[in-house]
Each structure stands twice: as structure tokens, then as C-alpha cells.
Amino acid sequence: MADLSRCLPLERSSVEGAHELIKPYIHETPVLTCQTLNDLASTPQSPSALSGTHFEGQRPAAPKINFFFKCENYQRIGAFKIRGASYALECLSKDELRNGVVTHSSGNHAQALALAARTRHVRAHIVMPTISTPSKIAATQGYGAEVIFSGSTSEEREAVVEDVIQRTGATLVPPYDHPDIILGQGTMALELEAQVRELVRKDPALSVRSKNTPHGNGSVGAGKEDNGISDDRRNGNTTQHETLPKTKGIPSACIPPSQRSGHYPHLHAVLAPLGGGGMLSGVATALAPTPTLVFGAEPSFQGADDGRRGLLQHKRIESVKTLTIADGLRTPLSPLTWSIVSDKSLVEGVYAVSEEQIKRAMRLVFERMKVVVEPSAVVGLAVALWDEGFRRVVEEKGGERGWDVGVVFSGGNVGVEALGELFAGGKEEGTEGEREVGKLGTDGARVAENVAG
């Protein structure tokens, strides 16, 4: 991969520079809204839904939430990964590209690197565990990459990658553990921010700040709350017409004038899926100088919630062995991404949801929004709908007005057969989290350790 000494610092200006470089190679994916999901999120859960949790017997939270969905399922290759892969290749020298590139991935990064390499007439060698879904394998091969299969443990994959490097001289482009990947993934946050601003300018009722929205009680930009922090407390002497956003340690003079305006309709929060942490780290980096709070979302099945558990234990969880249906999130954080996700000034918190909640969220998106997403894509929505801890944060900080929440739909690479099996029911005991396609290792065992999406 590119020499770390050549990498730009992990800050918003670097994300902006990355965005300019990769615009020719990516789509500006749409931002969608859904009043039905707003209403559902803004309705308290039933007391029975809290049974068995540490919120049992307490009053269910009553947050007010308006969603803005960043639909990376409409991105090239069907997922956000093309952003990081494209920027990573832009940062490599001609000498580094001469012998091709190599990576290991269960699917989305595999496809992204294959397409990014083909666009630049560079050979791509992709190591994929046999547990990868057939549709993602076929797509990667369709982009012209050489696919080399491996077992599903980290040792097996790394050994095959090293063999490819020795055989071909290819340059490694990791799925998430590199500053260039992080900066590329963060570009989606810049788009989301600008798109929400334009949507709310055209239709203020989309925001909780609008007096015309079902949950709002004031005009856009004209309040005294900003993620629950009053203007007086934040700035000392601000007025209703000049509201400086929370800067998370960045001097206000460094913030663009457009963001210093009291009429800047920023998101209160963004929820992004968390696997290896490249996307969440990029989003947090891009939004660091803004008032927007960033949260991560994970599956909990078989310990897939290493980020959440690591924060509770104050240390990085180094290994994850899970067959969650959210197969893009089966990998632990790296030391680099952990340093960002564990920084409270960058990532406010991480929450986890069950397999059943993921499937319920997928069904809602299919039936109410008519949008096709993969399981990994909806963990953020599931958190907002059913994680009582997150919902209480929104209620406490957002008050009666509530929050505008950006949710990243990270991808839509799921086959029709897999969808049918996900919702068919009747699973064998102990396999609740598996997709029925691409679930076995080379020896027929159900094993998936630290598998990058």
C-alpha cells in the first residue's frame, strides 16, 4: 500500500481533497426520506419490547427522529467501497501499480478494487474466502479480477495474499486499515451533508426544526438547541441569527462560513455500519469540525459487536468469529480504526442489534421504501428503531424537537435467492445468523474469522 509518510492527515480537508480526485469514478448517491419510518422511530416501543433488557420496567423512550438515508446501495459495484478503493489507487505511484494490486475480501471491497483497477488498466488479484456469497464472487470475476480462494480464517487469507505478492509483486490495498481507504470512504459524509442541506432548503418540513414537520416546533436554524446544547452554553454570546456549531476541538475560525451560519441545517447525528471501521472512521473524520454526532452500528450475533464490547472493556477486540447475516461486518477494528472509533470526540458511541432486528429493518426498507439493501446496510436503521440506549440519547439530547438523523445504507449486494432464504424461516438450530449461500469453509465447516467485507 502507499507509504504512510505520503498519506494526507486524517482531517476534513483531506477528505475534501480525496472527493475531488475520485468524483470521475463514483456516483453521488441519492439521499432519501421516509415519513413512515420517521413515525415508527418516533413512536415509543412497547414495554414488552424492553423485557429481558436492563431497561425492563422503565418508561420506553419517546424520541423524535427524522431520517435521511444515504443510499450507497446505488453506488458503483452496489456499495460504498468503491470510494476508498478509487482513492487508494489514486495515491499509488506508477511503479506501485505496474505489477497490479491485491487484497482480501468477502465481497464488496473485492468488487470495488476489481472495478477501480480495471478502470485504470491495472491487474487485480482478489483473495476471497470460500464463505463469500456466489453473487459477490461472480461480480468480482466479472470486473476482470483474478479470484483466488482461501479458507475463512485470518491466517489462511494472509498466507494466500503473501503468496500472491511474492508471485506477482502486486501492491496490497487493504479493505479498511489504511488512511487512504478511510479518507475515500469519508467522502460520502460530505455528500450527505450537502444533500441534506439542499433537501431541507427546498422543503423545510423534512427537518425536525421545521414547525410544519410532525415532530418539529420551530423554524430551520432558528432554535437554541444543537444536539441538546444551548447557544448560550456553547458560545457565550450567540444570538438567534448567529449560531456557531460545536467544533469538537477545531477553532471556529477554521470552519467554513457556510457552516457558521445560523441557517445551516446540519444533521444532529449520523449512524453508520461498523465492521473493520474504515467507513465509520471516514465519516467521523469528515464530520469532526461540525456539530453532527457520529454513531456506529453493529450486529451482535456471535460476538460481531467487537466495537461496542471494546468500548465497554476499554481495549480493542482483536478477533471476531461470527456468521452474522450482516456478512460485510464480520471483521474487527484495526489499531488504526480503533484509535478513531474509541475517540469520544470523533465517535459518540456504538450500538448493536440482533439478527431478527436486522431482518425486520430490511423488510421495512423493502416494503416501505421499495429499496433493495443487504443486511449490513440496515444496522444503523435497526439501532434507531429498536436500541433503547440510542433512543434515550435522542430523547434526552433532542428534547421535544428531536433529531435529524443521517443513516448510511452501505450496500445492496444481496441475491434474490438469499433474500428468499433470509425471510423463509425454519432455520436449523444454531445457524440463525447465516445466509444459506456462501456459508461453508473449504472443509465444509461453518467458520468465519475476521472476514473483511
XYZ file of C-alpha atoms in Angstrom:
453
model
C 0.000 0.000 0.000
C 1.050 3.629 -0.324
C 3.797 4.664 2.075
C 2.180 6.102 5.207
C 4.590 9.027 5.051
C 2.884 10.101 1.809
C -0.640 9.960 3.224
C -2.570 13.120 3.964
C -3.562 13.701 7.603
C -6.888 12.319 8.771
C -8.870 15.546 8.736
C -11.791 17.033 6.852
C -9.693 18.953 4.328
C -8.041 15.688 3.276
C -11.462 14.095 2.744
C -12.421 17.067 0.603
C -9.276 16.605 -1.468
C -9.988 12.900 -1.872
C -13.509 13.701 -3.028
C -12.271 15.922 -5.826
C -9.939 13.183 -7.050
C -12.487 10.369 -7.128
C -15.538 12.220 -8.456
C -14.975 10.863 -12.001
C -15.086 7.297 -10.674
C -18.060 7.328 -8.266
C -21.749 8.182 -8.215
C -23.177 10.874 -5.972
C -25.721 8.531 -4.489
C -29.171 9.845 -3.568
C -30.460 10.761 -0.124
C -33.985 9.504 0.517
C -36.515 10.181 3.261
C -39.469 8.130 4.513
C -42.236 9.546 6.693
C -43.441 6.071 7.645
C -40.059 5.231 9.158
C -39.918 8.655 10.834
C -43.251 7.886 12.500
C -42.161 4.422 13.548
C -38.896 5.697 15.040
C -40.780 8.461 16.843
C -43.207 6.045 18.496
C -42.184 4.586 21.882
C -41.540 0.850 21.965
C -43.979 -1.288 23.917
C -42.985 -2.193 27.487
C -42.865 -5.842 26.408
C -40.166 -4.990 23.854
C -37.895 -3.997 26.738
C -38.451 -7.255 28.602
C -35.179 -9.018 29.327
C -33.104 -5.860 28.841
C -31.717 -3.580 31.518
C -34.466 -1.125 30.546
C -37.193 -3.553 31.668
C -39.766 -1.867 33.876
C -38.733 1.633 32.777
C -40.733 4.037 30.674
C -39.898 3.487 26.981
C -38.048 6.370 25.362
C -40.076 8.727 23.173
C -37.567 10.287 20.759
C -38.500 12.364 17.741
C -36.499 11.306 14.685
C -36.500 12.363 11.036
C -34.341 10.166 8.799
C -32.142 10.996 5.827
C -30.884 7.831 4.128
C -27.606 7.971 2.187
C -28.168 5.218 -0.376
C -24.752 3.746 -1.142
C -26.587 0.663 -2.397
C -26.912 2.728 -5.610
C -23.158 3.262 -5.737
C -20.952 1.653 -8.393
C -20.476 -2.051 -7.536
C -23.514 -1.684 -5.275
C -21.666 -0.462 -2.191
C -19.618 2.387 -0.714
C -16.313 0.525 -1.034
C -15.577 1.954 -4.488
C -14.813 5.289 -2.781
C -11.893 4.001 -0.715
C -10.578 1.711 -3.433
C -10.609 4.510 -6.015
C -8.785 6.953 -3.776
C -6.261 4.323 -2.692
C -5.310 3.667 -6.326
C -5.088 7.404 -6.998
C -2.435 7.564 -4.271
C -0.260 4.776 -5.677
C 2.673 5.521 -7.965
C 3.075 4.071 -11.449
C 5.772 1.768 -10.107
C 3.440 0.507 -7.389
C 0.679 -0.133 -9.919
C 2.909 -1.790 -12.526
C 2.602 -5.292 -11.042
C -1.045 -4.973 -10.135
C -2.859 -4.827 -6.807
C -4.036 -7.471 -4.362
C -6.479 -7.608 -1.462
C -8.568 -9.995 0.614
C -12.297 -9.501 0.971
C -15.565 -11.395 1.227
C -17.179 -9.281 -1.444
C -17.710 -5.532 -1.549
C -14.088 -4.396 -1.298
C -13.219 -7.208 -3.688
C -15.602 -5.829 -6.291
C -14.551 -2.257 -5.625
C -10.850 -2.907 -6.109
C -11.533 -5.052 -9.178
C -13.508 -2.239 -10.825
C -11.117 0.518 -9.739
C -8.201 -1.489 -11.133
C -9.963 -2.232 -14.408
C -10.751 1.467 -14.841
C -7.038 2.216 -14.606
C -5.954 -0.813 -16.705
C -4.285 -2.403 -13.677
C -4.323 -6.108 -12.857
C -6.228 -7.088 -9.713
C -5.726 -10.242 -7.635
C -8.506 -10.816 -5.117
C -8.291 -13.373 -2.318
C -11.823 -14.378 -1.328
C -12.790 -16.861 1.389
C -14.947 -19.695 0.113
C -17.635 -18.475 2.514
C -18.208 -15.452 0.228
C -21.634 -15.262 -1.395
C -21.699 -16.537 -5.013
C -23.137 -13.281 -6.359
C -20.185 -11.299 -4.978
C -17.685 -13.830 -6.321
C -19.273 -13.667 -9.772
C -19.329 -9.871 -9.751
C -15.652 -9.668 -8.786
C -14.720 -12.009 -11.598
C -16.968 -10.041 -13.934
C -14.855 -6.944 -13.338
C -11.856 -8.859 -14.683
C -10.063 -9.701 -11.449
C -8.257 -12.936 -10.757
C -10.084 -14.513 -7.811
C -8.028 -16.803 -5.585
C -9.949 -18.734 -2.940
C -8.793 -19.231 0.618
C -10.047 -20.517 3.922
C -12.023 -18.226 6.195
C -9.501 -17.655 8.989
C -7.216 -14.648 9.013
C -4.115 -16.844 8.897
C -5.330 -18.647 5.774
C -6.205 -15.443 3.939
C -2.989 -13.665 4.855
C -0.925 -16.631 3.695
C -2.604 -16.602 0.289
C -2.184 -12.823 -0.035
C 1.516 -13.123 0.794
C 1.868 -15.871 -1.810
C 0.284 -13.612 -4.452
C 2.615 -10.745 -3.539
C 5.665 -12.999 -3.777
C 4.477 -14.468 -7.071
C 3.402 -11.251 -8.825
C 4.903 -8.292 -6.967
C 1.389 -6.847 -6.559
C 0.763 -3.994 -4.116
C -1.594 -4.698 -1.201
C -4.689 -2.493 -0.942
C -6.290 -3.411 2.408
C -10.077 -3.319 2.863
C -10.091 -0.691 5.621
C -6.820 -0.482 7.560
C -5.144 2.461 5.826
C -5.552 6.275 5.901
C -6.208 6.456 2.134
C -9.115 3.998 2.447
C -10.525 5.963 5.382
C -10.307 9.284 3.538
C -12.006 7.821 0.484
C -14.870 6.365 2.486
C -15.369 9.659 4.298
C -16.392 11.365 1.070
C -19.928 10.028 1.461
C -20.357 12.214 4.553
C -19.519 15.357 2.580
C -22.187 14.471 0.027
C -24.752 13.576 2.693
C -24.184 16.874 4.452
C -24.616 18.941 1.271
C -27.577 16.913 0.025
C -29.482 17.240 3.291
C -28.829 20.960 3.297
C -30.321 21.255 -0.182
C -33.280 18.982 0.585
C -34.205 20.969 3.664
C -33.750 24.254 1.820
C -36.313 23.117 -0.724
C -38.636 21.504 1.822
C -38.074 22.666 5.408
C -40.727 20.234 6.658
C -38.247 17.387 6.150
C -36.332 18.587 9.204
C -37.389 18.314 12.837
C -36.535 22.005 13.074
C -39.498 22.939 10.908
C -42.702 23.975 12.600
C -44.510 22.159 9.772
C -42.958 18.744 10.404
C -45.000 16.294 12.506
C -42.290 16.343 15.182
C -40.957 19.909 14.932
C -41.825 23.107 16.734
C -39.578 25.763 15.243
C -38.074 27.038 12.014
C -34.889 25.728 10.450
C -31.777 27.148 12.059
C -33.703 29.360 14.416
C -33.522 27.489 17.649
C -31.422 27.362 20.730
C -30.622 23.678 20.544
C -27.856 21.927 18.706
C -27.711 18.276 19.738
C -29.159 19.399 23.056
C -26.519 22.071 23.717
C -27.794 25.618 24.023
C -26.279 28.504 22.098
C -25.525 30.337 25.336
C -23.671 27.363 26.790
C -21.683 26.746 23.623
C -20.772 30.235 22.509
C -21.400 32.525 25.422
C -22.891 35.404 23.436
C -24.517 33.986 20.306
C -27.853 35.256 19.108
C -30.720 33.611 17.299
C -29.305 34.837 13.982
C -25.707 33.766 14.508
C -25.301 30.204 15.728
C -21.808 28.741 15.778
C -21.752 24.929 15.632
C -19.955 22.666 18.064
C -16.435 22.237 16.693
C -15.100 19.186 18.593
C -11.846 20.951 19.334
C -11.475 22.759 15.971
C -11.131 26.568 16.218
C -14.284 28.247 14.922
C -12.215 30.415 12.587
C -11.264 27.246 10.682
C -14.882 26.321 9.978
C -16.253 27.343 6.543
C -18.542 30.394 6.673
C -21.457 28.331 5.344
C -21.250 26.174 8.460
C -21.067 29.169 10.770
C -24.436 30.410 9.569
C -27.379 30.082 11.925
C -29.416 28.786 8.976
C -27.152 25.838 8.238
C -29.454 22.779 8.541
C -26.880 20.300 9.783
C -27.748 16.752 10.779
C -27.820 16.154 14.502
C -26.396 12.653 14.088
C -25.206 10.089 11.565
C -25.452 6.324 12.071
C -23.033 4.210 10.019
C -22.378 0.458 9.987
C -19.235 -0.709 11.768
C -17.142 -3.672 10.652
C -13.438 -3.036 10.189
C -14.103 0.639 10.799
C -12.953 2.238 7.533
C -16.291 3.836 6.726
C -17.149 4.918 10.272
C -13.648 6.362 10.673
C -14.005 8.248 7.404
C -17.419 9.624 8.299
C -16.160 10.686 11.730
C -13.119 12.357 10.168
C -15.221 14.263 7.645
C -17.737 15.449 10.235
C -15.244 16.203 13.032
C -15.429 20.030 12.647
C -19.254 20.042 12.518
C -21.981 19.786 15.169
C -23.045 16.362 13.881
C -22.582 13.459 16.294
C -21.395 10.182 14.756
C -22.514 6.742 15.948
C -21.573 3.224 14.886
C -23.921 0.260 14.469
C -23.025 -3.432 14.576
C -24.658 -6.861 14.605
C -24.444 -8.628 17.954
C -24.670 -12.238 16.738
C -21.816 -14.476 17.935
C -19.803 -11.516 19.204
C -19.839 -9.484 15.998
C -20.195 -6.328 18.129
C -16.460 -6.061 18.837
C -16.574 -2.264 18.630
C -19.262 -1.927 21.278
C -17.637 -4.538 23.510
C -14.225 -2.971 23.073
C -15.504 0.410 24.208
C -17.018 -1.187 27.305
C -13.767 -3.001 28.071
C -11.547 -0.046 27.098
C -9.479 -2.189 24.747
C -9.599 -3.343 21.137
C -11.096 -6.779 20.475
C -8.631 -8.447 18.131
C -10.618 -11.385 16.797
C -14.205 -11.931 15.644
C -15.667 -15.308 14.689
C -19.230 -14.826 13.547
C -21.648 -15.942 10.862
C -23.957 -12.961 11.213
C -26.185 -12.329 8.203
C -24.502 -8.907 8.060
C -21.580 -10.538 6.274
C -19.894 -7.213 5.479
C -19.401 -6.632 9.215
C -17.627 -9.842 10.237
C -14.255 -8.256 10.947
C -12.745 -6.493 13.980
C -11.400 -2.991 14.139
C -7.729 -2.491 13.313
C -5.392 -0.496 15.590
C -5.800 2.481 13.230
C -9.589 2.443 13.046
C -9.854 1.640 16.763
C -7.888 4.817 17.533
C -10.627 6.801 15.786
C -13.721 4.878 16.862
C -12.599 4.864 20.507
C -12.054 8.639 20.456
C -15.170 10.114 22.075
C -14.574 13.453 20.352
C -14.982 11.698 16.980
C -17.421 8.845 17.582
C -20.099 9.396 20.189
C -20.963 5.736 20.704
C -21.523 2.294 19.183
C -24.673 0.170 19.447
C -25.532 -3.379 18.401
C -28.672 -5.122 17.110
C -29.855 -8.701 16.770
C -30.281 -10.777 13.617
C -34.053 -10.543 13.945
C -33.887 -6.759 14.196
C -31.696 -6.642 11.074
C -34.230 -8.713 9.152
C -37.111 -6.577 10.403
C -35.281 -3.440 9.266
C -34.597 -4.975 5.848
C -38.273 -5.850 5.454
C -39.303 -2.301 6.336
C -36.901 -0.836 3.779
C -38.106 -3.240 1.082
C -41.806 -2.796 1.782
C -41.992 0.876 2.769
C -39.175 2.457 0.753
C -39.032 -0.055 -2.134
C -35.251 -0.092 -1.796
C -33.047 -3.198 -2.005
C -30.352 -3.340 0.662
C -28.101 -6.034 2.077
C -28.229 -6.975 5.772
C -25.099 -4.991 6.684
C -26.707 -1.828 5.323
C -29.601 -1.626 7.784
C -27.875 -1.994 11.147
C -27.993 1.785 11.640
C -31.722 1.941 10.974
C -32.273 -1.006 13.317
C -30.390 0.828 16.076
C -32.552 3.930 15.669
C -35.754 1.891 15.692
C -35.076 -0.572 18.491
C -31.947 0.127 20.539
C -33.365 1.703 23.663
C -29.993 3.141 24.678
C -29.641 5.123 21.465
C -33.288 6.173 21.552
C -32.833 7.555 25.052
C -29.844 9.589 23.879
C -32.009 11.148 21.160
C -34.815 11.867 23.614
C -32.519 13.394 26.213
C -30.417 15.498 23.853
C -33.046 16.283 21.232
C -35.872 17.100 23.602
C -39.340 17.790 22.231
C -37.963 18.868 18.884
C -35.874 15.758 18.252
C -33.066 14.961 15.845
C -32.436 14.834 12.121
C -30.525 11.571 11.712
C -28.488 10.519 8.696
C -28.392 6.755 8.138
C -25.900 5.160 5.758
C -27.264 2.320 3.646
C -23.833 0.883 2.928
C -24.716 -1.501 0.092
C -27.258 -3.579 -1.749
C -25.333 -6.648 -2.862
C -27.756 -9.396 -1.997
C -29.137 -12.046 -4.352
C -32.797 -12.901 -4.836
C -32.227 -16.450 -3.569
C -30.509 -15.158 -0.447
C -33.377 -12.766 0.227
C -35.890 -15.573 -0.027
C -33.901 -17.728 2.366
C -33.415 -14.875 4.843
C -37.170 -14.473 5.238
C -38.209 -18.099 4.787
C -37.737 -19.071 8.445
C -37.259 -22.614 9.657
C -33.507 -22.329 10.220
C -31.515 -25.174 11.722
C -30.816 -24.526 15.389
C -27.542 -22.663 15.867
C -27.482 -21.194 12.356
C -29.849 -18.250 12.917
C -27.323 -15.745 11.665
C -26.255 -17.412 8.440
C -27.091 -16.702 4.867
C -27.712 -20.080 3.271
C -25.490 -19.241 0.323
C -21.757 -18.987 0.840
C -21.725 -20.227 4.423
C -19.199 -23.086 4.364
C -15.419 -23.083 4.510
C -13.072 -25.151 2.390
C -13.503 -28.186 4.646
C -17.271 -27.791 4.972
C -17.031 -26.203 8.426
C -19.032 -23.160 9.431
C -16.109 -20.853 10.210
C -15.637 -17.158 9.530
C -12.883 -15.311 11.390
C -12.096 -11.621 10.850
C -13.630 -11.644 7.362
C -13.431 -8.194 5.740
C -16.367 -7.121 3.601
